[in-house]
XYZ file of C-alpha atoms in Angstrom:
523
model
C 74.186 49.037 17.056
C 71.931 46.129 17.908
C 69.784 45.155 20.825
C 68.583 41.827 22.094
C 65.013 41.517 23.321
C 65.063 38.298 25.300
C 62.502 35.971 26.804
C 59.222 36.625 25.084
C 57.198 33.850 26.708
C 54.458 32.375 24.527
C 51.599 34.134 22.756
C 49.677 32.346 19.989
C 51.395 29.129 21.013
C 53.580 28.652 24.051
C 57.052 29.547 22.876
C 59.993 31.295 24.380
C 61.952 33.337 21.886
C 64.755 35.821 21.511
C 64.950 38.493 18.847
C 67.761 40.866 17.885
C 66.788 44.303 16.562
C 68.746 47.096 14.929
C 68.376 50.135 17.196
C 68.526 52.579 14.281
C 65.944 50.982 12.001
C 63.930 48.655 14.314
C 64.763 45.906 11.803
C 64.611 42.315 13.069
C 68.098 40.888 12.475
C 67.624 37.323 13.694
C 65.690 35.244 16.188
C 65.342 31.826 17.758
C 62.435 30.187 19.548
C 61.769 26.975 21.439
C 58.478 25.553 22.720
C 57.632 25.709 26.432
C 55.407 22.857 27.541
C 52.183 23.607 29.347
C 50.851 21.042 31.799
C 47.180 20.380 32.548
C 47.244 18.223 35.722
C 43.508 18.673 36.349
C 40.540 20.164 34.543
C 40.989 23.951 34.464
C 44.588 23.807 35.759
C 47.392 25.220 33.566
C 51.048 25.118 34.668
C 54.560 25.672 33.299
C 57.866 24.505 34.770
C 59.995 27.539 35.783
C 63.167 25.453 35.307
C 62.154 24.689 31.729
C 61.432 28.376 31.118
C 64.924 29.280 32.345
C 66.607 26.508 30.329
C 64.741 27.769 27.260
C 65.991 31.313 27.911
C 69.602 30.122 28.010
C 69.137 27.961 24.900
C 67.497 30.786 22.948
C 70.190 33.300 23.888
C 73.028 30.977 22.866
C 71.390 29.848 19.613
C 70.598 33.477 18.710
C 74.211 34.487 19.330
C 75.359 31.620 17.080
C 73.030 32.865 14.332
C 74.449 36.381 14.721
C 77.970 35.068 14.218
C 76.810 33.244 11.065
C 75.584 36.643 9.839
C 79.020 38.131 10.653
C 77.519 40.297 13.394
C 79.768 40.654 16.441
C 77.887 39.664 19.602
C 79.590 42.577 21.382
C 77.281 44.850 19.369
C 74.424 43.766 21.621
C 74.065 46.675 24.023
C 71.101 45.668 26.175
C 68.611 42.933 26.970
C 64.866 43.444 27.421
C 62.416 40.977 28.948
C 58.742 40.562 28.110
C 56.469 37.931 29.586
C 53.016 36.576 30.295
C 51.987 39.014 32.994
C 49.902 37.221 35.607
C 51.654 33.831 35.455
C 52.919 33.310 39.014
C 56.186 31.826 40.311
C 57.397 31.222 43.883
C 60.967 30.058 44.490
C 63.543 29.466 47.233
C 66.139 32.234 47.348
C 68.661 29.989 49.116
C 68.549 27.023 46.734
C 67.436 28.930 43.643
C 64.819 26.253 42.964
C 61.115 26.831 42.219
C 58.825 25.685 45.019
C 55.957 24.820 42.667
C 55.166 24.975 38.972
C 54.258 28.408 37.609
C 50.470 28.860 37.631
C 49.534 30.290 34.222
C 47.327 33.356 33.802
C 44.263 31.488 32.491
C 44.343 28.769 35.184
C 40.938 28.283 36.881
C 41.821 26.360 40.064
C 41.365 29.476 42.210
C 37.627 29.897 41.612
C 36.705 28.820 45.142
C 39.501 31.074 46.489
C 38.015 33.987 44.546
C 34.536 33.320 45.937
C 35.923 33.183 49.473
C 37.845 36.440 48.968
C 34.818 38.221 47.481
C 32.677 37.058 50.412
C 35.013 38.999 52.740
C 34.284 42.321 50.965
C 31.431 44.661 51.905
C 28.421 43.684 49.809
C 30.322 40.722 48.295
C 31.616 43.097 45.625
C 34.219 41.746 43.188
C 35.118 45.366 42.292
C 35.812 46.344 45.923
C 39.505 47.106 45.206
C 39.046 48.457 41.692
C 39.841 52.064 42.664
C 43.216 50.964 44.042
C 44.103 48.266 41.515
C 41.998 48.888 38.401
C 41.033 45.204 38.569
C 38.167 42.978 39.759
C 38.862 40.084 42.113
C 39.307 37.290 39.582
C 41.113 34.014 38.941
C 43.132 35.971 36.346
C 45.444 37.901 38.678
C 48.587 36.863 40.552
C 47.563 37.578 44.176
C 44.809 34.954 43.971
C 47.224 32.362 42.531
C 49.734 33.163 45.272
C 47.005 32.863 47.927
C 46.128 29.422 46.535
C 49.768 28.311 46.764
C 50.017 29.540 50.355
C 46.845 27.618 51.224
C 47.597 24.407 49.338
C 51.341 23.892 48.796
C 53.272 22.909 51.934
C 56.668 23.735 50.398
C 55.561 27.289 49.629
C 54.019 27.828 53.047
C 57.116 26.506 54.873
C 59.505 28.608 52.780
C 57.473 31.764 53.422
C 57.447 31.115 57.184
C 61.208 30.478 57.104
C 61.900 33.677 55.178
C 63.273 31.791 52.159
C 60.526 32.420 49.597
C 60.477 34.933 46.757
C 57.389 35.671 44.638
C 57.165 37.147 41.185
C 55.690 37.024 37.741
C 57.825 35.358 35.051
C 59.881 38.523 34.441
C 61.008 38.531 38.095
C 62.053 34.884 37.914
C 64.010 35.384 34.671
C 65.759 38.596 35.773
C 66.653 37.117 39.184
C 68.168 34.037 37.550
C 70.014 35.892 34.770
C 71.563 38.393 37.203
C 73.012 35.744 39.508
C 70.147 33.841 41.118
C 71.007 32.700 44.646
C 74.386 34.458 44.264
C 73.152 38.036 44.275
C 70.350 37.930 41.727
C 68.201 41.079 41.448
C 64.624 40.522 42.646
C 62.551 43.125 40.818
C 59.615 43.692 38.504
C 58.372 46.629 36.473
C 55.202 48.643 36.989
C 53.327 47.012 34.073
C 53.721 43.548 35.610
C 53.193 44.735 39.195
C 49.878 46.278 38.176
C 48.555 42.788 37.294
C 49.094 41.255 40.725
C 46.207 42.931 42.656
C 48.778 43.831 45.327
C 49.900 47.063 43.614
C 48.323 50.505 44.019
C 48.175 52.087 40.561
C 48.032 55.594 42.060
C 50.919 55.448 44.565
C 52.887 53.078 42.260
C 53.815 50.960 45.294
C 52.833 47.669 46.894
C 49.719 48.374 48.941
C 49.786 47.265 52.591
C 45.969 47.079 52.767
C 45.839 44.754 49.769
C 48.643 42.599 51.175
C 46.738 42.278 54.464
C 43.532 41.386 52.638
C 45.235 38.627 50.639
C 47.403 37.758 53.679
C 50.612 38.050 51.652
C 53.867 39.000 53.454
C 55.361 42.051 51.751
C 58.933 40.821 52.210
C 58.471 38.161 49.485
C 57.504 40.768 46.872
C 59.981 42.065 44.255
C 61.254 45.647 44.140
C 59.161 47.788 41.794
C 61.136 49.503 39.033
C 60.356 51.448 35.888
C 60.051 49.637 32.547
C 63.285 51.153 31.228
C 66.354 51.243 33.478
C 69.367 49.056 34.206
C 68.242 46.390 36.685
C 71.432 44.334 36.627
C 73.814 42.542 34.274
C 73.861 39.146 32.589
C 76.064 36.908 34.705
C 76.880 34.054 32.313
C 76.827 32.860 28.734
C 77.590 34.735 25.531
C 75.990 37.931 26.842
C 77.771 38.048 30.221
C 78.164 41.691 31.260
C 75.341 43.019 29.047
C 72.805 45.109 31.005
C 69.223 43.938 31.422
C 67.474 47.289 31.044
C 63.965 46.736 29.708
C 61.023 44.930 31.307
C 57.404 45.033 30.142
C 54.423 42.715 30.419
C 53.671 41.291 26.987
C 50.651 43.461 26.233
C 52.418 46.634 27.338
C 55.416 45.637 25.230
C 53.144 45.247 22.189
C 51.672 48.707 22.863
C 55.190 50.194 22.860
C 56.285 48.088 19.876
C 53.274 49.341 17.902
C 54.397 52.880 18.900
C 51.052 53.559 20.591
C 52.776 56.105 22.845
C 50.197 58.874 22.533
C 46.915 59.151 24.404
C 44.054 57.579 22.447
C 46.163 55.128 20.439
C 45.252 51.440 20.733
C 46.342 47.972 19.644
C 44.867 44.478 19.820
C 47.119 41.429 20.219
C 45.826 38.081 18.940
C 47.622 35.283 20.773
C 46.456 32.567 23.141
C 43.932 35.185 24.223
C 43.083 38.619 22.836
C 44.200 41.837 24.514
C 43.052 45.289 23.448
C 44.903 48.181 25.116
C 44.151 51.863 24.655
C 46.679 54.408 25.902
C 44.956 56.861 28.283
C 48.035 58.971 29.030
C 49.257 59.860 32.509
C 45.867 59.581 34.227
C 44.151 56.266 34.971
C 40.645 55.998 33.504
C 38.257 53.757 35.459
C 35.914 51.653 33.380
C 32.154 51.441 33.854
C 31.857 48.743 31.188
C 33.913 45.770 32.338
C 37.395 46.857 31.233
C 40.576 46.875 33.309
C 42.640 49.914 34.222
C 46.306 49.002 34.042
C 49.735 50.613 34.051
C 50.928 50.536 30.444
C 54.571 51.523 31.010
C 56.961 53.887 32.756
C 59.843 54.514 30.367
C 62.502 55.625 32.844
C 62.987 56.216 36.572
C 61.978 59.855 36.290
C 59.422 59.422 33.508
C 55.696 59.593 34.276
C 53.725 56.363 34.358
C 51.290 55.964 31.469
C 48.058 54.017 31.853
C 45.783 52.008 29.577
C 42.259 50.698 29.434
C 42.371 47.006 28.649
C 39.910 44.474 27.382
C 41.115 40.916 28.023
C 39.713 37.873 26.202
C 40.873 34.528 27.600
C 40.511 32.313 24.517
C 41.494 33.263 20.965
C 44.392 31.271 19.465
C 43.799 28.676 22.180
C 40.508 27.883 20.442
C 42.326 26.940 17.233
C 44.698 24.812 19.303
C 41.647 23.089 20.830
C 40.177 22.374 17.390
C 43.512 20.788 16.436
C 44.538 18.908 19.586
C 41.205 17.976 21.165
C 38.856 17.661 18.205
C 41.209 16.724 15.355
C 39.387 19.075 12.980
C 42.699 20.423 11.606
C 46.178 18.903 11.611
C 47.974 22.241 12.084
C 46.870 25.667 13.265
C 47.648 27.176 9.859
C 44.978 24.945 8.222
C 42.150 26.790 9.968
C 42.185 29.600 7.388
C 41.740 27.403 4.305
C 39.175 25.215 6.071
C 37.085 28.223 7.090
C 37.487 29.847 3.673
C 36.095 26.703 2.031
C 32.737 27.445 3.670
C 32.915 31.242 3.568
C 30.260 31.377 6.298
C 29.403 29.786 9.622
C 25.913 28.986 8.265
C 24.298 30.301 11.434
C 26.659 28.430 13.759
C 28.067 30.381 16.735
C 30.951 29.287 18.953
C 31.432 30.873 22.416
C 34.864 29.630 23.627
C 34.331 30.230 27.352
C 36.791 27.466 28.295
C 38.071 29.573 31.219
C 34.861 31.460 31.842
C 34.397 34.829 30.189
C 36.782 37.739 30.769
C 36.031 41.292 29.573
C 33.485 42.744 29.543
C 31.549 40.111 31.553
C 34.016 38.720 34.140
C 31.821 35.666 34.518
C 33.856 32.649 35.696
C 30.833 30.316 35.662
C 30.395 30.571 31.872
C 31.486 27.603 29.758
C 32.028 27.069 26.053
C 29.113 26.322 23.761
C 28.481 25.793 20.045
C 24.937 26.623 19.005
C 22.890 27.043 15.840
C 23.882 23.573 14.585
C 21.892 21.849 11.840
C 22.432 18.646 9.848
C 24.072 20.805 7.198
C 26.796 22.070 9.599
C 30.260 20.685 8.857
C 33.802 21.246 10.110
C 34.362 24.157 7.719
C 31.429 25.994 9.292
C 32.860 25.284 12.756
C 36.252 26.632 11.664
C 34.613 29.789 10.328
C 32.595 30.170 13.557
C 35.797 29.850 15.589
C 37.438 32.709 13.676
C 34.272 34.791 13.953
C 34.255 34.201 17.713
C 37.650 35.899 18.031
C 36.285 38.871 16.090
C 33.022 39.087 18.048
C 34.894 39.029 21.365
C 37.085 41.869 20.101
C 33.971 43.789 19.003
C 32.575 43.501 22.541
C 35.650 45.068 24.101
C 35.869 47.772 21.412
C 32.261 48.734 22.199
C 33.061 48.870 25.922
C 36.189 50.930 25.281
C 34.319 53.398 23.099
C 31.708 53.851 25.841
C 34.356 54.384 28.534
C 36.489 56.818 26.536
C 33.694 58.699 24.782
C 35.909 58.824 21.676
C 35.331 55.978 19.208
C 38.279 54.159 17.686
C 38.594 54.870 13.970
C 40.902 51.965 13.117
C 42.374 48.932 14.879
C 46.119 48.273 15.020
C 46.780 44.562 15.442
C 49.640 42.168 16.153
C 50.284 38.645 17.426
C 50.539 35.196 15.892
C 46.942 34.962 14.657
C 47.275 38.094 12.502
C 49.016 36.014 9.811
C 45.511 34.659 9.086
C 44.243 37.005 6.366
C 40.670 35.693 6.586
C 40.622 36.503 10.314
C 41.856 40.029 9.643
C 39.173 40.589 6.990
C 36.466 39.186 9.266
C 37.673 41.514 12.010
C 37.394 44.557 9.751
C 33.907 43.431 8.695
C 32.646 42.842 12.241
C 34.173 46.060 13.622
C 33.048 48.094 10.597
C 36.451 49.804 10.635
C 39.884 49.317 9.033
C 42.287 46.819 10.611
C 45.983 47.707 10.314
C 48.528 44.872 10.526
C 52.294 45.524 10.724
C 54.371 43.542 8.251
C 56.860 42.776 11.062
C 54.861 40.668 13.511
C 57.307 40.647 16.464
C 56.031 43.891 17.968
C 55.955 42.511 21.536
C 59.668 41.724 21.525
C 60.344 44.984 19.691
C 58.672 46.897 22.532
C 60.945 45.224 25.096
C 63.990 46.034 22.957
C 62.891 49.672 22.641
C 62.528 49.983 26.422
C 65.941 48.348 26.946
C 67.690 50.534 24.396
C 66.147 53.743 25.711
C 67.307 53.141 29.304
C 69.605 55.687 30.897
C 73.145 54.362 30.647
C 72.329 52.456 27.437
C 70.886 55.318 25.351
C 70.868 53.687 21.918
C 67.123 53.986 21.203
C 65.285 57.301 21.056
C 61.585 57.040 21.923
C 60.680 60.679 21.287
C 57.867 61.023 18.704
C 60.243 62.651 16.182
C 62.573 59.635 16.257
C 60.228 56.649 16.511
C 60.517 54.570 13.347
C 57.088 54.220 11.656
C 55.851 50.643 11.284
C 55.193 49.400 7.741
C 51.646 48.025 7.673
C 48.886 46.462 5.592
C 45.298 47.698 5.897
C 42.118 45.572 5.700
C 38.948 47.524 4.854
C 35.392 46.393 5.764
C 33.724 44.570 2.847
C 30.210 43.882 4.143
C 27.444 46.338 4.929
C 26.965 47.418 8.561
C 23.473 45.862 8.741
C 24.882 42.384 8.036
C 27.606 42.951 10.615
C 25.092 44.063 13.267
C 22.815 41.074 12.599
C 25.648 38.588 13.111
C 26.860 40.429 16.202
C 23.352 40.354 17.740
C 23.191 36.578 17.218
C 26.591 36.246 18.884
C 25.361 38.202 21.924
C 22.418 35.810 22.134
C 24.822 32.834 22.111
C 26.895 34.409 24.910
C 23.828 34.514 27.144
C 23.364 30.775 26.591
C 26.907 30.183 27.922
C 26.373 32.047 31.202
C 25.979 30.549 34.710
C 26.892 27.055 33.600
C 29.454 25.893 36.167
C 29.772 25.934 39.944
C 33.071 26.441 41.787
C 33.276 22.709 42.575
C 32.755 20.842 39.296
C 31.438 17.293 39.676
C 34.284 15.199 38.328
C 33.709 11.479 37.630
C 35.960 10.689 40.638
C 33.777 12.785 42.975
C 30.601 11.198 41.657
C 32.008 7.701 42.258
C 32.925 8.657 45.822
C 29.380 9.932 46.437
C 27.929 6.614 45.250
C 30.152 4.741 47.694
């Protein structure tokens, strides 16, 4: 018995991939991935083409099925498809033509800063946490409702389609499921609770779209997808090698990683190192509100009749994206994998600290006006020190959200379970153990996000090939990194990092002065 977990849209780099897992052993049988291009039309803007995403899904599915046949595995053994995706990335499309009305606005896009400021100004006391009790979230550029509001305000095609009753909205999972189940010819327009909880339009207590929130953001409820559990049959593949196979699992990427790491008990936590960094701690069936800058989110709901489980989340915008920046923008390394050997050559940052606030700072600060800085430079500083400082920055940001999580929960984490593309960097994992002063546990099978989607798909009623009860969950084989420096050294470096973060604060306004704007002013 095998399961296909389809459409895992980019983590450490922007890839779309499919993986096939054995439902008895959780073994990865085969996979295929293709890059998905990101577009940067203006400073702070990040987009993806929904058509390209869909084409990549079809290509990955077909190439994966070809690989299965080469392994003498009958494609008919695939019993279910699961979808996992970047959660807040926002798509609006025309239900009559099946075409996107605008590029997908990616989760870390910053164009909505002025929209956020306008929305906050409407709240009593200009409070960005005004809706936190309903949503678990602050009003931020991060979440889908703000991106949708921007489209409604600025994209004529979107506004006209909404007024004409032709528009559908969703995160990437909704777009993929709608297309795979028929698109304009009867496609299923739905999302799961983990993705819905990242829109700012969803009430995490009632588990429904919230009419007050929709009025506040001025979003018509009829364009929203149906809300479903994370594990049930939503519809069936309509074409290709998997035609007729049920799509029965749907989880936002970080929730999928939590399930794939088998963090299904209250108190368990994982940290995913991808484009950004995302630490989730399972809080069980009751939402825990943070007093220290964390998000309260719906982790999963594994079945129609199953209870929803919640998580505290610390979100860091820039982790792997910083290595990509060192490669693409600065030319310091030729490939992302070189960062480890370059940093190891120095073995220290030599007092250099790198705060990668390219998209402002997320948890625990939620400060959109922050910008990236490198400080502590001397004439002795070289590119190896910068590489080491970049890796340390990922670890320091994780330390900040671990501290916040420990304060909110009152029960300190004793070890950190990790996954994601950056965890292949052994130096990073050792630095993380040193800076956290606790063991870091890395699974030998890195595709835990896709595994989580496959588990949800296989466990769905009507599929029933994966048992998620604690007695049946397959333990993950892991490697453990132990701290190797004394706590005093760790605390000293962490204190210097905190000092650097303060230097990065309050740097930018909502309307950056581009060279074009300055030229216009001179005229």
